[in-house]
JSON list of C-alpha atoms in Angstrom, two decimals:
[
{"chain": "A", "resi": 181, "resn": "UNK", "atom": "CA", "xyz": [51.77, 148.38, 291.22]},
{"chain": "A", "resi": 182, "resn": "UNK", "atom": "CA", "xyz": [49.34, 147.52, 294.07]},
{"chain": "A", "resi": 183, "resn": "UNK", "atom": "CA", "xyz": [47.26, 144.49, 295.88]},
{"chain": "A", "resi": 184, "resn": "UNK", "atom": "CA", "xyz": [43.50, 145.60, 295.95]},
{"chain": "A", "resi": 185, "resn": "UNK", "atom": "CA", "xyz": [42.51, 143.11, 299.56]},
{"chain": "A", "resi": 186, "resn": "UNK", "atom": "CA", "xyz": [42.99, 143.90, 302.99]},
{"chain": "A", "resi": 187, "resn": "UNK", "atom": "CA", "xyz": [47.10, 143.34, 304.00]},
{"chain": "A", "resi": 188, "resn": "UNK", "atom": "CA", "xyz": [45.60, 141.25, 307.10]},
{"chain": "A", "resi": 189, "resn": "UNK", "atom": "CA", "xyz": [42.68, 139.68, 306.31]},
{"chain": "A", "resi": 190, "resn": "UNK", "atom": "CA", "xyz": [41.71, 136.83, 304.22]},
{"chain": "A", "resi": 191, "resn": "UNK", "atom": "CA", "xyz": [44.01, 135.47, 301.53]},
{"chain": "A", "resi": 192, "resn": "UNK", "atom": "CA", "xyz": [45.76, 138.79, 300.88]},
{"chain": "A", "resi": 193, "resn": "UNK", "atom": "CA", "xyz": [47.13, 137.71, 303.96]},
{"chain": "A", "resi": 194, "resn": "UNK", "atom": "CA", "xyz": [49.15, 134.29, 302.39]},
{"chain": "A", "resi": 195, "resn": "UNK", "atom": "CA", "xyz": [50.57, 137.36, 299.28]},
{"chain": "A", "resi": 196, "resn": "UNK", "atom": "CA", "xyz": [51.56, 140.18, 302.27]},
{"chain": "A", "resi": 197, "resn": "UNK", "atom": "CA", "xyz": [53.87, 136.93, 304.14]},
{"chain": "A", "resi": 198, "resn": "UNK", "atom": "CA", "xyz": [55.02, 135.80, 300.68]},
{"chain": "A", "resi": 199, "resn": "UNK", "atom": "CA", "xyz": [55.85, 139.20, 299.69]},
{"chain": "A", "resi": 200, "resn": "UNK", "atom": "CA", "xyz": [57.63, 139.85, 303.24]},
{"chain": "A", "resi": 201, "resn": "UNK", "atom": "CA", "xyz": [60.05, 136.73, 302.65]},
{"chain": "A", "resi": 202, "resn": "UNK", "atom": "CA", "xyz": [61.17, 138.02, 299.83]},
{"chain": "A", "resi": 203, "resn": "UNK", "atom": "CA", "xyz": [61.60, 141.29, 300.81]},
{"chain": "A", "resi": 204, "resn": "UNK", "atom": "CA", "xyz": [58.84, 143.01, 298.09]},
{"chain": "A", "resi": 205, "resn": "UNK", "atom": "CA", "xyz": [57.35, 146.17, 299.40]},
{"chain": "A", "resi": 206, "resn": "UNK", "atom": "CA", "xyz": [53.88, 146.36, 297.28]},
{"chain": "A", "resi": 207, "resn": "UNK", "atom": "CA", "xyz": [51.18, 149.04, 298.79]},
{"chain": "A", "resi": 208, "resn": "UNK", "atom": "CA", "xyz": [47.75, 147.04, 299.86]},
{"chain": "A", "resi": 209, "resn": "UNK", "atom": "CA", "xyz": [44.27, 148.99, 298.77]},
{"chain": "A", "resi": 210, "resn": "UNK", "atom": "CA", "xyz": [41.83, 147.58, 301.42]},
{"chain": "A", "resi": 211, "resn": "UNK", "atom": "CA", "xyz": [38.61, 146.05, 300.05]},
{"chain": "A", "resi": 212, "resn": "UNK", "atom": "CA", "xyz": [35.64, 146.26, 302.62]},
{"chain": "A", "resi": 213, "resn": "UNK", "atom": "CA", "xyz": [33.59, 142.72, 301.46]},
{"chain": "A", "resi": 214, "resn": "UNK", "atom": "CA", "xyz": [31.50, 143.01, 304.29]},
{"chain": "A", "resi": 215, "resn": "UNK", "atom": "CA", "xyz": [30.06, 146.03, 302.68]},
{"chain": "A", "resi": 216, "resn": "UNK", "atom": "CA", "xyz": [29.90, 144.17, 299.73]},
{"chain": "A", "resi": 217, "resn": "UNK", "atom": "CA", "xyz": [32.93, 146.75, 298.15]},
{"chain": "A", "resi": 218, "resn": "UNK", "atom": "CA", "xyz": [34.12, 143.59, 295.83]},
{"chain": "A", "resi": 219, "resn": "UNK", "atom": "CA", "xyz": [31.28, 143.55, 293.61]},
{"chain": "A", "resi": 220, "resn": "UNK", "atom": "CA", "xyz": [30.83, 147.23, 292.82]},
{"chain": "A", "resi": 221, "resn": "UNK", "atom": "CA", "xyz": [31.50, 147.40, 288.90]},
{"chain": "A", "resi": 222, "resn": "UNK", "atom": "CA", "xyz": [34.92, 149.28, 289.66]},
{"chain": "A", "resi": 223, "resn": "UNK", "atom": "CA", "xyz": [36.20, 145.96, 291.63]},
{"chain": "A", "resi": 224, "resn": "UNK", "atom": "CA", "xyz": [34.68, 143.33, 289.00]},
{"chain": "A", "resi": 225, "resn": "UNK", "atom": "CA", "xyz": [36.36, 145.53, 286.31]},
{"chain": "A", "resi": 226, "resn": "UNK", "atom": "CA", "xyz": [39.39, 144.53, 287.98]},
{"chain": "A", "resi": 227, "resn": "UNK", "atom": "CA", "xyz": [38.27, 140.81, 288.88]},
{"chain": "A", "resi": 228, "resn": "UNK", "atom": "CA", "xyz": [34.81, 139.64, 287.47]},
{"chain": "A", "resi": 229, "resn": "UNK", "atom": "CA", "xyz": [35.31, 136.92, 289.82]},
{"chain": "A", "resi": 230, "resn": "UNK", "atom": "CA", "xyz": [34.58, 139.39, 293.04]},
{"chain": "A", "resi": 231, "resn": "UNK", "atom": "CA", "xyz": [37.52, 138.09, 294.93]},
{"chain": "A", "resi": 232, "resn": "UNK", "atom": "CA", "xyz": [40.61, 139.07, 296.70]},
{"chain": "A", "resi": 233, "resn": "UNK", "atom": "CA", "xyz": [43.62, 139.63, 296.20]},
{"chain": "A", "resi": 234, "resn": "UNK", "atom": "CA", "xyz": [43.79, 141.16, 292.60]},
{"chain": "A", "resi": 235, "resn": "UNK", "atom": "CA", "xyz": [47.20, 142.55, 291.95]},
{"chain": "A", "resi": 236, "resn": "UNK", "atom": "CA", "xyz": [47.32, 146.22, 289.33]},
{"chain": "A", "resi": 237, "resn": "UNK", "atom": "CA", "xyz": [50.21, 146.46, 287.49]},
{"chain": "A", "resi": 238, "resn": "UNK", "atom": "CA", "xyz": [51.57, 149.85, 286.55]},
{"chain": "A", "resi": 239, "resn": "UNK", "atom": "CA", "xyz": [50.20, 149.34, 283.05]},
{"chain": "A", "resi": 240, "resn": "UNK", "atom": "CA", "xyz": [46.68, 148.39, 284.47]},
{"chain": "A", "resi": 241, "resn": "UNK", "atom": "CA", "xyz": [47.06, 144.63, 283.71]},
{"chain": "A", "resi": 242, "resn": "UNK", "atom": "CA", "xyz": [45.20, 142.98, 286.54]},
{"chain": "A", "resi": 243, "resn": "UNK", "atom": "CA", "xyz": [46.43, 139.28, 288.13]},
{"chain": "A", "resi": 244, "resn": "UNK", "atom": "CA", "xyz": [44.28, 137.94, 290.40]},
{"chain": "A", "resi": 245, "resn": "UNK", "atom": "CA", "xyz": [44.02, 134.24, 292.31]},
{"chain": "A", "resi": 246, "resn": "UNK", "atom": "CA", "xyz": [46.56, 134.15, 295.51]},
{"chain": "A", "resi": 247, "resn": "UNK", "atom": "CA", "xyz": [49.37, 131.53, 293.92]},
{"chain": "A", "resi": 248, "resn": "UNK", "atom": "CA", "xyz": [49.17, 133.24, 290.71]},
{"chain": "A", "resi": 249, "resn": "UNK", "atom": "CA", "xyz": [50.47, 136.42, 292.34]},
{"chain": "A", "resi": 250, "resn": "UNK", "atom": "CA", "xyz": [52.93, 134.64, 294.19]},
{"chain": "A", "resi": 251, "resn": "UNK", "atom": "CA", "xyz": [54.12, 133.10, 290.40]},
{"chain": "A", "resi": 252, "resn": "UNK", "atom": "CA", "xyz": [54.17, 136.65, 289.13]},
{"chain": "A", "resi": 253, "resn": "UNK", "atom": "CA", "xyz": [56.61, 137.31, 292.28]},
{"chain": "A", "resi": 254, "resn": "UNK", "atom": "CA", "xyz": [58.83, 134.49, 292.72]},
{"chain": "A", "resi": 255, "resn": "UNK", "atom": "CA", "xyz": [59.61, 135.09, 289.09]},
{"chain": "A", "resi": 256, "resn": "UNK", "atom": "CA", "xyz": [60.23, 138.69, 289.51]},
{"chain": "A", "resi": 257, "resn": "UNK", "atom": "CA", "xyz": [62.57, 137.56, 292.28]},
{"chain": "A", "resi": 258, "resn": "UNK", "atom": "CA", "xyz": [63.61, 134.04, 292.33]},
{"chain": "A", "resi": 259, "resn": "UNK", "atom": "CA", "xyz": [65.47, 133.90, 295.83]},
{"chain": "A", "resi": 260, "resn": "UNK", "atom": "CA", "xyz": [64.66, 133.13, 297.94]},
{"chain": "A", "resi": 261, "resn": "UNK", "atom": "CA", "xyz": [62.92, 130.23, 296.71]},
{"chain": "A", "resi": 262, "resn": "UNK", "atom": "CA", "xyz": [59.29, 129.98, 298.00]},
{"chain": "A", "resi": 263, "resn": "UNK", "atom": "CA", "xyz": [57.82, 127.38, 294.96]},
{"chain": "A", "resi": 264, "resn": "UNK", "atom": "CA", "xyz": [60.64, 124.86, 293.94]},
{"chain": "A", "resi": 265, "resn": "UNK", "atom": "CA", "xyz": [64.30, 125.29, 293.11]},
{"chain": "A", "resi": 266, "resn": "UNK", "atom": "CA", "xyz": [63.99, 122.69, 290.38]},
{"chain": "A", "resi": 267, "resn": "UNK", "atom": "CA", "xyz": [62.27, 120.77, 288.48]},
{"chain": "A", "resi": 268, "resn": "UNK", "atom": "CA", "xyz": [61.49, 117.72, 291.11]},
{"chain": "A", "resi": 269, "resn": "UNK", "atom": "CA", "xyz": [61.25, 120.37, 294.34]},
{"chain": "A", "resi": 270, "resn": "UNK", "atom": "CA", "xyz": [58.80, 122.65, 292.12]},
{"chain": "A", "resi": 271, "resn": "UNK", "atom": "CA", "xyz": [56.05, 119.53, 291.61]},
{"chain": "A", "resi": 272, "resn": "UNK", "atom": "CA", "xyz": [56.25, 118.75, 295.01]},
{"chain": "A", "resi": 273, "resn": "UNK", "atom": "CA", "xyz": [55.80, 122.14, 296.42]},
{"chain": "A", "resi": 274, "resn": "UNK", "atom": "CA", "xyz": [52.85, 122.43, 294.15]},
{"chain": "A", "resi": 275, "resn": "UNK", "atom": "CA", "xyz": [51.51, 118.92, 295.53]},
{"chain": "A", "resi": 276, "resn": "UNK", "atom": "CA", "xyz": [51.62, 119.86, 298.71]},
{"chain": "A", "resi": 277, "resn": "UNK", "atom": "CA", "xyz": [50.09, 123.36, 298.50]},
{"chain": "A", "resi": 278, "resn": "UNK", "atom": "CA", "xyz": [46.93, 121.70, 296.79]},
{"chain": "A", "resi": 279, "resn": "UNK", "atom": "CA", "xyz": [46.86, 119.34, 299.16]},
{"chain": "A", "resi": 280, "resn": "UNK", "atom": "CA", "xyz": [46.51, 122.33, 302.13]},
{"chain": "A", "resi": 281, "resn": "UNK", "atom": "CA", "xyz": [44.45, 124.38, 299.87]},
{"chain": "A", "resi": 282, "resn": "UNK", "atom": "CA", "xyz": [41.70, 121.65, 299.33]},
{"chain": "A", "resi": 283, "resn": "UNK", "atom": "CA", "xyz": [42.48, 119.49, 302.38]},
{"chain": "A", "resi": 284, "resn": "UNK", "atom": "CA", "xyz": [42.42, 122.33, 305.07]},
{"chain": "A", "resi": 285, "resn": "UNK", "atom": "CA", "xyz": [42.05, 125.63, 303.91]},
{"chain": "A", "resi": 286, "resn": "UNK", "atom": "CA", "xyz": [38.69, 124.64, 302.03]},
{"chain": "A", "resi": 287, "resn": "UNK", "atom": "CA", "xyz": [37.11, 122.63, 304.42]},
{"chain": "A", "resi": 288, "resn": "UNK", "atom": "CA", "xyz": [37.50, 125.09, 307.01]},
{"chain": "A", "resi": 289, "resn": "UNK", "atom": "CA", "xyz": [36.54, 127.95, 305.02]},
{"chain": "A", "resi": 290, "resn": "UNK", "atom": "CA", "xyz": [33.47, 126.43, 304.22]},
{"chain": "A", "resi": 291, "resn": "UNK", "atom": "CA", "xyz": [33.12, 126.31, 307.79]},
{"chain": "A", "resi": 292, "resn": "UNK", "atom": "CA", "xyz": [33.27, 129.88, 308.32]},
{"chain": "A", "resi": 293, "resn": "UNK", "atom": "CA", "xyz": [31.08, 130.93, 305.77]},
{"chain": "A", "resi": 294, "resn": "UNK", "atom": "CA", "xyz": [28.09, 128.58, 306.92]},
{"chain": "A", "resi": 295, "resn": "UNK", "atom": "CA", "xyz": [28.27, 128.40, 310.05]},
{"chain": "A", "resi": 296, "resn": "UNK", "atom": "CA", "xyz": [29.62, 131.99, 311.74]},
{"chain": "A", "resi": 297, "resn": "UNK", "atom": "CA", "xyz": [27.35, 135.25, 311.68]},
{"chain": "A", "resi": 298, "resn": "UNK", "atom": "CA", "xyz": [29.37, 137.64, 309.86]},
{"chain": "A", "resi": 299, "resn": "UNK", "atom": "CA", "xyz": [29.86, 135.30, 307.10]},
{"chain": "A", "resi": 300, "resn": "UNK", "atom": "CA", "xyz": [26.43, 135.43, 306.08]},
{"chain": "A", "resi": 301, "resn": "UNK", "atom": "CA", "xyz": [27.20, 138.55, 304.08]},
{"chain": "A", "resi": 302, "resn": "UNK", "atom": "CA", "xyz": [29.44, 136.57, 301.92]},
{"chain": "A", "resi": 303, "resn": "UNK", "atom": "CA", "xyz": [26.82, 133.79, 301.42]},
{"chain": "A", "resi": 304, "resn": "UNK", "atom": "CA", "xyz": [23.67, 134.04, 299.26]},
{"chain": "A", "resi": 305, "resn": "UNK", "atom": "CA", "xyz": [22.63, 131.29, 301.87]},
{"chain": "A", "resi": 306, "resn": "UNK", "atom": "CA", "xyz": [24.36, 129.53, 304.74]},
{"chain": "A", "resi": 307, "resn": "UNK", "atom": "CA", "xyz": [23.96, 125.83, 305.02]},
{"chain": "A", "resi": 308, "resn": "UNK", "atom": "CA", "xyz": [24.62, 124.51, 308.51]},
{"chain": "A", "resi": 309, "resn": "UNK", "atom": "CA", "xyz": [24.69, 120.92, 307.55]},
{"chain": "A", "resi": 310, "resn": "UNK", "atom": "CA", "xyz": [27.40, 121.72, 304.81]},
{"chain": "A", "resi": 311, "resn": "UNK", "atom": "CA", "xyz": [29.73, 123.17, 307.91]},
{"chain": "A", "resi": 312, "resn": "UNK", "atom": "CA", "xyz": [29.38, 120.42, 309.81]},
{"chain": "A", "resi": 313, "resn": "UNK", "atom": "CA", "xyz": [30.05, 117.90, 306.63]},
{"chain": "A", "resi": 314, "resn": "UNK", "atom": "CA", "xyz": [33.17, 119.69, 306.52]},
{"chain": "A", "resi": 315, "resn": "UNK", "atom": "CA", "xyz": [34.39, 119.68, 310.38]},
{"chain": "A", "resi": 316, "resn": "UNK", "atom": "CA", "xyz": [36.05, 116.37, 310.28]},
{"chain": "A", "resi": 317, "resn": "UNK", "atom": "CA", "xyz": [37.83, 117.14, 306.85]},
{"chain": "A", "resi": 318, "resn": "UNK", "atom": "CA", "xyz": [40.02, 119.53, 308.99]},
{"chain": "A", "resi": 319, "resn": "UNK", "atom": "CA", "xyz": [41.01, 117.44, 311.54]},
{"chain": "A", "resi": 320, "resn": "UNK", "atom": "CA", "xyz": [41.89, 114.49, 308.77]},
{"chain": "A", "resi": 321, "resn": "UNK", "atom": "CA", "xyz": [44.19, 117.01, 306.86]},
{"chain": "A", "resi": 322, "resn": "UNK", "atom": "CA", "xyz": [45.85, 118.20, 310.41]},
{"chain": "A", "resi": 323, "resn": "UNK", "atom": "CA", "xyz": [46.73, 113.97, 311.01]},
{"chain": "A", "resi": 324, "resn": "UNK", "atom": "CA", "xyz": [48.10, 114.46, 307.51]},
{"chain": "A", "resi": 325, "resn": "UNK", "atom": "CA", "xyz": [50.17, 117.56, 307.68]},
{"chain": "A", "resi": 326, "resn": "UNK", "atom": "CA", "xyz": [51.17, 116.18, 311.60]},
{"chain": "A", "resi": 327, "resn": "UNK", "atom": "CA", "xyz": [52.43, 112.62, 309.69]},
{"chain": "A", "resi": 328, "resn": "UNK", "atom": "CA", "xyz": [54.43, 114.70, 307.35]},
{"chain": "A", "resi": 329, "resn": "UNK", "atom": "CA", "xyz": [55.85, 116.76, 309.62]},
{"chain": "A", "resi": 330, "resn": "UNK", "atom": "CA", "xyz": [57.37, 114.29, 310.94]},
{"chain": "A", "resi": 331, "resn": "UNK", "atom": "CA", "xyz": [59.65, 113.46, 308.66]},
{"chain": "A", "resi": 332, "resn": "UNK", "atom": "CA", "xyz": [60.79, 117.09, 307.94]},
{"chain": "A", "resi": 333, "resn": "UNK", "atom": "CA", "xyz": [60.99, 120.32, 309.31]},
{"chain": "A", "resi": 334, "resn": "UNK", "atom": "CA", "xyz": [58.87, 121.99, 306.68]},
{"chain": "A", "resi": 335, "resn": "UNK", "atom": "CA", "xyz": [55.21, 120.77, 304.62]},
{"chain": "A", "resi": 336, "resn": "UNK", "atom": "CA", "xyz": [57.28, 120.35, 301.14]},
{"chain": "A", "resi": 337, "resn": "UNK", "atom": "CA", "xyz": [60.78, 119.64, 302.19]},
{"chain": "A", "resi": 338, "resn": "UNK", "atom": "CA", "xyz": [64.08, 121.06, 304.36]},
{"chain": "A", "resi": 339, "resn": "UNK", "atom": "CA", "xyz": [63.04, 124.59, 303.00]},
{"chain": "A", "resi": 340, "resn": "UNK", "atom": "CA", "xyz": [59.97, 127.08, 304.27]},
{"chain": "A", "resi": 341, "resn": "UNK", "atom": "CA", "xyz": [57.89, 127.09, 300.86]},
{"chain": "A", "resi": 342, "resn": "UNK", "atom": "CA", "xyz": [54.14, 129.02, 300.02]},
{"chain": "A", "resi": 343, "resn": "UNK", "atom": "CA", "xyz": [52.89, 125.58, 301.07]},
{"chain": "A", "resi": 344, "resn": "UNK", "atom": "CA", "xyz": [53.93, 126.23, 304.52]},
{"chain": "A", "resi": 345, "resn": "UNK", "atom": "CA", "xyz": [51.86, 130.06, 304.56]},
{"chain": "A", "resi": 346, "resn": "UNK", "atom": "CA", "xyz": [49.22, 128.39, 303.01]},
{"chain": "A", "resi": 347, "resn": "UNK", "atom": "CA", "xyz": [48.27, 126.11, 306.07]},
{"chain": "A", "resi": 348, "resn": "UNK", "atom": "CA", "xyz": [49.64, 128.64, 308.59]},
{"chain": "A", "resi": 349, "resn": "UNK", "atom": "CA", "xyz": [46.94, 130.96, 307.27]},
{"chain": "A", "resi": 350, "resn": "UNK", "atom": "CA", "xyz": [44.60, 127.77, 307.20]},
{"chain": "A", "resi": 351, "resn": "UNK", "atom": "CA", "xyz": [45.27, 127.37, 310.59]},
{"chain": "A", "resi": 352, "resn": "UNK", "atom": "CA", "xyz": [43.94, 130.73, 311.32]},
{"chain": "A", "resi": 353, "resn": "UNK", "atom": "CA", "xyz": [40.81, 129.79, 310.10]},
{"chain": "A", "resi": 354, "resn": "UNK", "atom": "CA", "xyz": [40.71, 126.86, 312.09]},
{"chain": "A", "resi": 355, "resn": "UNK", "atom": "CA", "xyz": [41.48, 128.52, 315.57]},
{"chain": "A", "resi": 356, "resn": "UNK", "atom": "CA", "xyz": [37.88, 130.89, 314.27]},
{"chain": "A", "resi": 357, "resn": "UNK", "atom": "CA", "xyz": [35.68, 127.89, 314.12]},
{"chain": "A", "resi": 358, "resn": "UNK", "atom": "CA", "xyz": [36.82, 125.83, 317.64]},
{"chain": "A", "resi": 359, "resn": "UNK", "atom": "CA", "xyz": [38.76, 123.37, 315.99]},
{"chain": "A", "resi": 360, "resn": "UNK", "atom": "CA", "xyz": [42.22, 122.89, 317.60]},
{"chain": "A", "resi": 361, "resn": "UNK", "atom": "CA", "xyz": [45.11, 120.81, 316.66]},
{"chain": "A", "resi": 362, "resn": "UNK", "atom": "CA", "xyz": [44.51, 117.74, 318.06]},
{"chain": "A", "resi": 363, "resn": "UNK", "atom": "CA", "xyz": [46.89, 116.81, 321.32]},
{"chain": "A", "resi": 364, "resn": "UNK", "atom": "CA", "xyz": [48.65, 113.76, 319.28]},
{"chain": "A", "resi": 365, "resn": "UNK", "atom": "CA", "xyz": [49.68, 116.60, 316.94]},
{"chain": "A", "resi": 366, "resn": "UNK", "atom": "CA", "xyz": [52.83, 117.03, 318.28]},
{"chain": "A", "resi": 367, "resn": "UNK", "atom": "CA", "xyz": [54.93, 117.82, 315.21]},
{"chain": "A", "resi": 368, "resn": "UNK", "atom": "CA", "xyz": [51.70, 119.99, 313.86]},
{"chain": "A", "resi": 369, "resn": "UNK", "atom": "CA", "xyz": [52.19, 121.78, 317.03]},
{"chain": "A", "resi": 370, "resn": "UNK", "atom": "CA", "xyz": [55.65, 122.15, 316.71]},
{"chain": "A", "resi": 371, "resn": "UNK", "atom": "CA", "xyz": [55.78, 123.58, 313.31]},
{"chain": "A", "resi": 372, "resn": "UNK", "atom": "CA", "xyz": [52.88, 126.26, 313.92]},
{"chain": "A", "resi": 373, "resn": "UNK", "atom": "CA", "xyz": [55.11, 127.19, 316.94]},
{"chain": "A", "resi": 374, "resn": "UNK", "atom": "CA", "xyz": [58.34, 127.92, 314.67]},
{"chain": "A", "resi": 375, "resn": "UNK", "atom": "CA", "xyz": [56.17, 129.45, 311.60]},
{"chain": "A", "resi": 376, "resn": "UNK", "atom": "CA", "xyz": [54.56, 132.32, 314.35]},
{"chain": "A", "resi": 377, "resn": "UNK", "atom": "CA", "xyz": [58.48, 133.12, 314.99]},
{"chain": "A", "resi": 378, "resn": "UNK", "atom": "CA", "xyz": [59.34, 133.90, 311.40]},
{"chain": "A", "resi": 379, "resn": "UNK", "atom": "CA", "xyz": [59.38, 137.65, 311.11]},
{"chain": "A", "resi": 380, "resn": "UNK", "atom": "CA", "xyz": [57.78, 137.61, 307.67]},
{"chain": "A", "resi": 381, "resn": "UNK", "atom": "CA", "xyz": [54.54, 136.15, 309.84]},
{"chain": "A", "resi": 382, "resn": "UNK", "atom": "CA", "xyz": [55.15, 138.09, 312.66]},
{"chain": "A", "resi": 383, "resn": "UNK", "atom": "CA", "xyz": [55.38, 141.45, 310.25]},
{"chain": "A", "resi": 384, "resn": "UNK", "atom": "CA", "xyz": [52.01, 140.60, 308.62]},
{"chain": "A", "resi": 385, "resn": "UNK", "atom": "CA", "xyz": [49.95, 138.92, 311.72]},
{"chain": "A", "resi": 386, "resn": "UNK", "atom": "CA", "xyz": [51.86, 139.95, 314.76]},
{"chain": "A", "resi": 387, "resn": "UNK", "atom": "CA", "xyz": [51.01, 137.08, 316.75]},
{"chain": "A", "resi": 388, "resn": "UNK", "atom": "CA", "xyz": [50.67, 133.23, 316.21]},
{"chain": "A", "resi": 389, "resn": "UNK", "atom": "CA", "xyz": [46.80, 132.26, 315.07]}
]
C-alpha cells in the first residue's frame, strides 16, 4: 500500500503523525498541487475529488478523506487507541475532532487560501473579505480548546487522541497567517508545548509549528 500527498505538507501531515503513533510504516508518493499534479486524470482516477491524502491499497482500492484513513488504520491496529476505546470515549473523540476540524482547522484554512500568494493556485478566485470573516473564528475556537484544556491534559480526555493532531496541525496553519495563541491561553500554550515533544510529531515535523 501507499499515501499519494506530501508526508509533510498539508493534511497528509495529520495520517504520517497518526501512522507514527502507531508505529505503521506506509511509503508517501508526493503530490505537487502547486503544479496542479492533483487534477491530472491519473490523480482524479484515484480521487475525483482532487484532494490529498488518498491511500492505494495493494489491490488498487483507493480510500481517501484524512479520518477515513485513520479508521482504515486504527482498525488495522487498534492500540494504541487514537479514536475511542469504547463506546462513550469513541463519540467524544469524534465530537471533539469536528469541533477542531470546523472550529479551527477550517477557518484558518480558509485563511490561507484567500488571503496568502501561493494559495492562489489552489483557488479559482481568492476572496479577501472571506479571510478576514474567518480571522476571529480562530481565535474563538483557541478560547475553546484553552477552556478545555483546562480541565484535562488532552482535547478528548486523559489520552492523546487524532483530535489532538488535528488542532496541532491546525495550529500550524495558524502560526502561517499571524494569528498567535492568545497570551490568556495558558493551558493552549501548554499543551502545544507537550504535543511538539511527542516523537511521533517530532518524526513527521521536526520542530513545534
Amino acid at each position: 500500500m501507499k499515501i499519494h500527498g506530501t508526508r509533510t505538507a498539508g493534511n497528509p501531515v495529520r495520517v504520517a503523525i497518526f501512522l507514527a503513533e502507531k508505529g505503521i510504516e506506509v511509503p508517501f508518493v508526493p503530490v505537487d498541487l502547486t503544479r496542479g499534479a492533483h487534477k491530472e486524470p491519473a490523480f482524479l482516477a484515484k480521487n475525483p475529488a482532487a484532494e490529498v491524502p488518498v491511500l492505494e491499497l495493494d489491490d488498487g482500492t483507493c480510500i481517501s478523506e484524512t479520518i477515513a484513513i485513520c479508521r482504515y488504520f486504527e482498525r488495522l491496529k487498534p492500540s494504541p487507541a487514537l479514536m475511542g476505546i469504547d463506546a462513550l470515549d469513541e463519540v467524544i473523540v469524534e465530537m471533539w475532532q469536528r469541533r477542531v476540524e470546523f472550529g479551527l482547522y477550517d477557518p484558518a484554512r480558509h485563511v490561507v487560501r484567500h488571503s496568502l500568494p501561493f494559495a492562489a493556485a489552489l483557488e479559482p478566485v481568492q476572496i479577501r473579505e472571506w479571510a478576514e470573516l474567518n480571522r476571529p473564528r480562530v481565535l474563538r475556537a483557541f478560547e475553546i480548546l484553552d477552556q478545555q484544556l483546562a480541565k484535562q491534559p488532552f482535547i478528548a480526555g486523559p489520552r492523546f487522541t487524532v483530535a489532538d493532531i488535528t488542532a496541532f496541525f491546525a495550529m500550524g496553519v495558524t502560526k502561517s497567517i499571524d494569528l498567535a495563541i492568545p497570551g490568556g491561553c495558558r493551558h493552549l500554550t501548554r499543551w502545544r508545548s507537550e504535543v511538539s515533544r511527542r516523537p511521533s510529531v517530532a518524526g513527521v515535523l521536526g520542530s513545534a509549528p
